[in-house]
Amino acid sequence: MTTLIGPSEKQVDFILTLLSERDIEAGTADEMRENLPAMDKRQASDLIASLLKLPKLPRVRRPNPTQEFLAAIQKSKYALPVSHINHLDLDFEIHGDLLFVEVREYMGTLYMRRLTGSLGGFTRHKLSVHDVIDLAKVIASNQYLYAKTFGEHYSCCGSCGAELTDPTSRSLQLGPECRKKFGF
């Protein structure tokens, strides 16, 4: 008499994982789960092989909550006076009378970083989600003022940090290309 040995625990775990990750109709997956105890090791191996050939379920990307707030402001460097943000409950301590931040885009995602150091040698610090949202709201209230404040502090373009060469650029604290972003 032949005795059939059921699937191993590892096989069962792997099959259950594959059933949750692969693009299979719900009814078919349920039927496969129900039939697992009646399978032998060979049938379990064959099922694993067939499941591995199926396409994976598409990944569901979680929306980044900061993106809608960062999309409302220009990619630029900003200097925020402490008096404009002292009502916020930030996760870090501010030293001095200005907070410097930068909004950049990398691979289609917008980021805000706190800047410390000096022009050309900034250290960029990651901010918490709620800090980014709070600061983006403040910046959105007057983007040009905060970009101009950055430019005045560092004597450069308030948006990109480039040296300003003409009188119009120096009066606005924005270079010719960066002015277009702010509607000048």
CSV table of C-alpha atoms in Angstrom, one decimal:
chain,number,residue,atom,x,y,z
A,1,MET,CA,0.0,0.0,0.0
A,2,THR,CA,1.3,3.4,-0.9
A,3,THR,CA,1.1,6.1,1.7
A,4,LEU,CA,0.9,9.7,0.4
A,5,ILE,CA,2.8,12.3,2.4
A,6,GLY,CA,1.1,15.7,2.5
A,7,PRO,CA,2.8,19.0,1.5
A,8,SER,CA,5.5,20.2,3.9
A,9,GLU,CA,4.8,23.3,6.1
A,10,LYS,CA,7.2,25.3,4.0
A,11,GLN,CA,5.4,24.3,0.8
A,12,VAL,CA,2.0,25.3,2.3
A,13,ASP,CA,3.4,28.6,3.5
A,14,PHE,CA,4.9,29.3,0.1
A,15,ILE,CA,1.7,28.4,-1.7
A,16,LEU,CA,-0.3,30.7,0.5
A,17,THR,CA,2.1,33.5,-0.1
A,18,LEU,CA,2.0,32.9,-3.9
A,19,LEU,CA,-1.8,32.9,-3.8
A,20,SER,CA,-1.8,36.3,-2.2
A,21,GLU,CA,0.8,37.8,-4.5
A,22,ARG,CA,-0.3,36.4,-7.9
A,23,ASP,CA,-3.0,37.6,-10.3
A,24,ILE,CA,-5.5,34.8,-9.7
A,25,GLU,CA,-9.3,34.9,-9.6
A,26,ALA,CA,-10.5,34.9,-6.0
A,27,GLY,CA,-12.7,31.8,-6.5
A,28,THR,CA,-9.8,29.8,-8.0
A,29,ALA,CA,-7.4,30.9,-5.2
A,30,ASP,CA,-10.0,29.9,-2.6
A,31,GLU,CA,-10.4,26.5,-4.2
A,32,MET,CA,-6.6,25.9,-4.2
A,33,ARG,CA,-6.5,26.8,-0.5
A,34,GLU,CA,-9.2,24.3,0.2
A,35,ASN,CA,-7.5,21.5,-1.7
A,36,LEU,CA,-4.1,22.0,-0.1
A,37,PRO,CA,-4.6,19.4,2.7
A,38,ALA,CA,-5.5,16.7,0.2
A,39,MET,CA,-2.4,17.2,-1.9
A,40,ASP,CA,0.8,15.3,-1.7
A,41,LYS,CA,4.3,16.8,-1.9
A,42,ARG,CA,4.6,16.3,-5.6
A,43,GLN,CA,1.3,18.0,-6.3
A,44,ALA,CA,2.3,20.9,-4.1
A,45,SER,CA,5.5,21.2,-6.0
A,46,ASP,CA,3.6,21.3,-9.3
A,47,LEU,CA,1.2,23.9,-7.9
A,48,ILE,CA,4.2,26.0,-6.8
A,49,ALA,CA,5.7,25.8,-10.3
A,50,SER,CA,2.4,26.8,-12.0
A,51,LEU,CA,1.8,29.7,-9.5
A,52,LEU,CA,5.4,31.0,-10.1
A,53,LYS,CA,4.5,31.3,-13.8
A,54,LEU,CA,1.5,33.6,-13.2
A,55,PRO,CA,2.0,37.4,-13.2
A,56,LYS,CA,2.3,39.2,-9.9
A,57,LEU,CA,-0.4,41.5,-8.7
A,58,PRO,CA,0.3,45.2,-9.6
A,59,ARG,CA,1.7,47.1,-6.7
A,60,VAL,CA,-0.5,49.7,-5.1
A,61,ARG,CA,1.4,52.8,-4.5
A,62,ARG,CA,0.6,54.7,-1.4
A,63,PRO,CA,0.1,58.3,-2.1
A,64,ASN,CA,2.7,60.6,-0.4
A,65,PRO,CA,0.7,63.1,1.7
A,66,THR,CA,3.3,65.8,1.1
A,67,GLN,CA,3.1,65.9,-2.7
A,68,GLU,CA,-0.1,67.9,-3.0
A,69,PHE,CA,1.3,70.6,-0.7
A,70,LEU,CA,4.7,70.7,-2.3
A,71,ALA,CA,3.1,70.8,-5.8
A,72,ALA,CA,1.5,74.1,-4.8
A,73,ILE,CA,4.9,75.8,-4.4
A,74,GLN,CA,7.8,76.4,-6.7
A,75,LYS,CA,11.0,74.2,-6.6
A,76,SER,CA,13.3,76.7,-4.9
A,77,LYS,CA,15.3,77.6,-1.9
A,78,TYR,CA,13.4,79.6,0.8
A,79,ALA,CA,14.3,81.5,4.0
A,80,LEU,CA,11.5,81.7,6.5
A,81,PRO,CA,11.7,84.3,9.3
A,82,VAL,CA,11.2,82.6,12.7
A,83,SER,CA,8.5,85.1,13.5
A,84,HIS,CA,6.5,83.6,10.6
A,85,ILE,CA,6.7,80.0,11.8
A,86,ASN,CA,7.0,80.2,15.6
A,87,HIS,CA,3.3,79.1,15.8
A,88,LEU,CA,4.2,75.8,14.3
A,89,ASP,CA,5.0,72.7,16.3
A,90,LEU,CA,8.2,71.6,14.5
A,91,ASP,CA,10.2,68.5,15.3
A,92,PHE,CA,13.5,70.3,15.4
A,93,GLU,CA,15.0,73.4,17.0
A,94,ILE,CA,15.7,76.5,15.0
A,95,HIS,CA,18.9,78.4,15.7
A,96,GLY,CA,19.0,82.0,14.4
A,97,ASP,CA,16.3,84.2,13.0
A,98,LEU,CA,15.8,82.4,9.6
A,99,LEU,CA,14.9,78.8,8.7
A,100,PHE,CA,16.3,77.7,5.3
A,101,VAL,CA,14.6,75.0,3.3
A,102,GLU,CA,14.7,73.7,-0.2
A,103,VAL,CA,12.1,72.1,-2.4
A,104,ARG,CA,13.5,69.8,-5.1
A,105,GLU,CA,12.3,67.1,-7.4
A,106,TYR,CA,14.0,63.8,-7.8
A,107,MET,CA,12.6,61.0,-10.0
A,108,GLY,CA,9.2,62.7,-10.2
A,109,THR,CA,8.8,63.1,-6.4
A,110,LEU,CA,9.0,66.5,-4.7
A,111,TYR,CA,11.1,66.8,-1.5
A,112,MET,CA,11.6,69.5,1.1
A,113,ARG,CA,14.8,69.5,3.1
A,114,ARG,CA,16.1,71.8,5.8
A,115,LEU,CA,19.3,73.5,4.9
A,116,THR,CA,22.2,74.2,7.3
A,117,GLY,CA,25.7,75.4,6.5
A,118,SER,CA,26.6,77.8,3.7
A,119,LEU,CA,25.8,78.4,0.1
A,120,GLY,CA,27.6,75.8,-2.0
A,121,GLY,CA,28.1,73.5,1.0
A,122,PHE,CA,24.7,73.1,2.4
A,123,THR,CA,23.8,70.0,4.5
A,124,ARG,CA,20.3,68.8,3.8
A,125,HIS,CA,18.2,67.4,6.6
A,126,LYS,CA,15.1,65.3,6.1
A,127,LEU,CA,11.9,66.7,7.6
A,128,SER,CA,8.9,64.9,9.1
A,129,VAL,CA,5.7,64.7,7.0
A,130,HIS,CA,3.8,67.1,9.3
A,131,ASP,CA,6.8,69.6,9.2
A,132,VAL,CA,6.8,69.5,5.4
A,133,ILE,CA,3.1,70.1,5.2
A,134,ASP,CA,3.1,72.9,7.8
A,135,LEU,CA,6.1,74.7,6.2
A,136,ALA,CA,4.7,74.3,2.7
A,137,LYS,CA,1.5,76.0,3.8
A,138,VAL,CA,3.5,78.9,5.2
A,139,ILE,CA,5.6,79.2,2.0
A,140,ALA,CA,2.5,79.0,-0.2
A,141,SER,CA,1.2,82.1,1.5
A,142,ASN,CA,4.0,84.2,0.0
A,143,GLN,CA,6.5,82.2,-2.1
A,144,TYR,CA,8.3,85.1,-3.6
A,145,LEU,CA,8.9,86.8,-0.3
A,146,TYR,CA,10.6,83.7,1.2
A,147,ALA,CA,12.7,83.1,-2.0
A,148,LYS,CA,13.7,86.7,-2.1
A,149,THR,CA,14.7,86.6,1.6
A,150,PHE,CA,16.9,83.6,0.8
A,151,GLY,CA,18.5,85.6,-2.0
A,152,GLU,CA,19.0,88.7,0.1
A,153,HIS,CA,20.6,86.6,2.9
A,154,TYR,CA,23.1,84.8,0.6
A,155,SER,CA,23.4,87.6,-2.1
A,156,CYS,CA,22.4,85.2,-4.9
A,157,CYS,CA,19.3,84.1,-6.8
A,158,GLY,CA,16.7,83.2,-4.2
A,159,SER,CA,15.5,80.2,-6.2
A,160,CYS,CA,18.6,78.4,-7.5
A,161,GLY,CA,21.5,80.1,-5.7
A,162,ALA,CA,23.3,81.4,-8.8
A,163,GLU,CA,25.2,84.7,-8.8
A,164,LEU,CA,23.0,87.7,-10.0
A,165,THR,CA,24.6,89.7,-12.8
A,166,ASP,CA,22.0,92.4,-13.9
A,167,PRO,CA,20.2,95.1,-12.0
A,168,THR,CA,16.7,93.7,-12.5
A,169,SER,CA,17.9,90.3,-11.1
A,170,ARG,CA,19.6,92.0,-8.1
A,171,SER,CA,16.5,94.0,-7.3
A,172,LEU,CA,14.2,91.0,-7.4
A,173,GLN,CA,16.8,88.6,-6.0
A,174,LEU,CA,15.8,86.2,-8.8
A,175,GLY,CA,17.7,85.4,-12.0
A,176,PRO,CA,16.0,85.7,-15.4
A,177,GLU,CA,15.0,82.0,-15.6
A,178,CYS,CA,13.9,81.7,-12.0
A,179,ARG,CA,11.8,84.9,-12.3
A,180,LYS,CA,9.6,83.1,-14.8
A,181,LYS,CA,8.7,80.5,-12.2
A,182,PHE,CA,7.4,83.2,-9.9
A,183,GLY,CA,5.5,85.1,-12.6
A,184,PHE,CA,7.9,88.0,-13.3
